[in-house]
Short mmCIF file of C-alpha atoms in Angstrom, two decimals:
data_model
loop_
_atom_site.label_atom_id
_atom_site.label_comp_id
_atom_site.label_asym_id
_atom_site.label_seq_id
_atom_site.Cartn_x
_atom_site.Cartn_y
_atom_site.Cartn_z
CA MET W 1 0.58 -0.34 -0.40
CA SER W 2 0.79 2.92 -0.88
CA GLY W 3 1.83 5.66 1.92
CA GLY W 4 -0.43 8.80 0.04
CA TYR W 5 1.03 12.15 -1.56
CA ARG W 6 3.38 13.70 -0.35
CA VAL W 7 3.85 17.40 -0.29
CA ASP W 8 6.60 19.55 0.28
CA PRO W 9 4.96 22.34 2.28
CA ASP W 10 7.94 25.08 0.72
CA GLU W 11 6.49 24.58 -2.43
CA LEU W 12 2.93 24.43 -1.21
CA THR W 13 3.61 27.49 0.01
CA ARG W 14 4.89 29.31 -2.68
CA PHE W 15 1.68 27.97 -4.36
CA ALA W 16 -0.53 28.54 -2.43
CA ASP W 17 1.34 32.76 -2.15
CA ARG W 18 0.63 32.52 -6.68
CA LEU W 19 -2.90 32.08 -6.14
CA ALA W 20 -3.16 34.45 -3.70
CA ASP W 21 -0.93 37.38 -6.42
CA THR W 22 -3.59 35.95 -8.65
CA GLY W 23 -6.62 36.54 -7.63
CA ASP W 24 -4.89 40.81 -5.95
CA GLU W 25 -4.10 41.08 -9.90
CA LEU W 26 -7.40 39.86 -11.33
CA ARG W 27 -9.75 41.90 -8.71
CA ALA W 28 -7.54 44.64 -10.52
CA VAL W 29 -8.45 44.28 -13.04
CA ALA W 30 -11.36 44.28 -12.17
CA SER W 31 -11.31 47.45 -11.06
CA ALA W 32 -10.01 48.81 -14.09
CA LEU W 33 -12.50 47.96 -16.80
CA ALA W 34 -15.30 49.81 -15.22
CA GLU W 35 -13.22 52.73 -16.06
CA PRO W 36 -13.44 54.49 -19.07
CA VAL W 37 -12.30 53.89 -21.91
CA GLY W 38 -11.30 57.20 -23.13
CA ASP W 39 -10.88 57.94 -27.07
CA LEU W 40 -9.94 54.70 -28.97
CA GLY W 41 -10.73 55.82 -32.63
CA PRO W 42 -13.76 56.56 -34.04
CA GLN W 43 -17.09 56.73 -33.26
CA GLY W 44 -17.87 53.44 -32.25
CA VAL W 45 -15.69 52.49 -30.84
CA PRO W 46 -15.16 53.38 -27.75
CA GLU W 47 -18.38 52.41 -26.45
CA ALA W 48 -18.04 48.79 -28.59
CA VAL W 49 -14.27 49.26 -25.98
CA SER W 50 -16.38 50.00 -23.81
CA ALA W 51 -19.72 47.59 -23.72
CA LEU W 52 -17.81 44.63 -24.01
CA LEU W 53 -15.25 46.09 -20.61
CA ALA W 54 -18.74 45.43 -18.83
CA GLN W 55 -19.09 42.83 -19.37
CA TRP W 56 -16.21 41.16 -19.05
CA ALA W 57 -15.68 43.46 -15.83
CA ASP W 58 -19.39 41.53 -14.86
CA ALA W 59 -18.10 38.06 -15.52
CA VAL W 60 -14.99 38.96 -13.08
CA ARG W 61 -17.16 40.47 -10.99
CA GLY W 62 -18.79 36.70 -10.59
CA TRP W 63 -16.29 35.18 -9.39
CA ASP W 64 -15.43 34.23 -6.05
CA LEU W 65 -12.11 35.17 -5.53
CA PRO W 66 -11.19 35.57 -1.67
#
């Protein structure tokens, strides 16, 4: 019989820290998505980009980030 799965505690801590950093970055992106896009070119482009970013922001906000 196997002794089970063995984990290096230091490696697990580093992995958890990377996940926490990723969560911080995602929260920053989610808040930036709500900001106005500014002048991006011809008429209709800023509105289209704003609509797309709003959809992404809604999706990211739907994630349950700690």
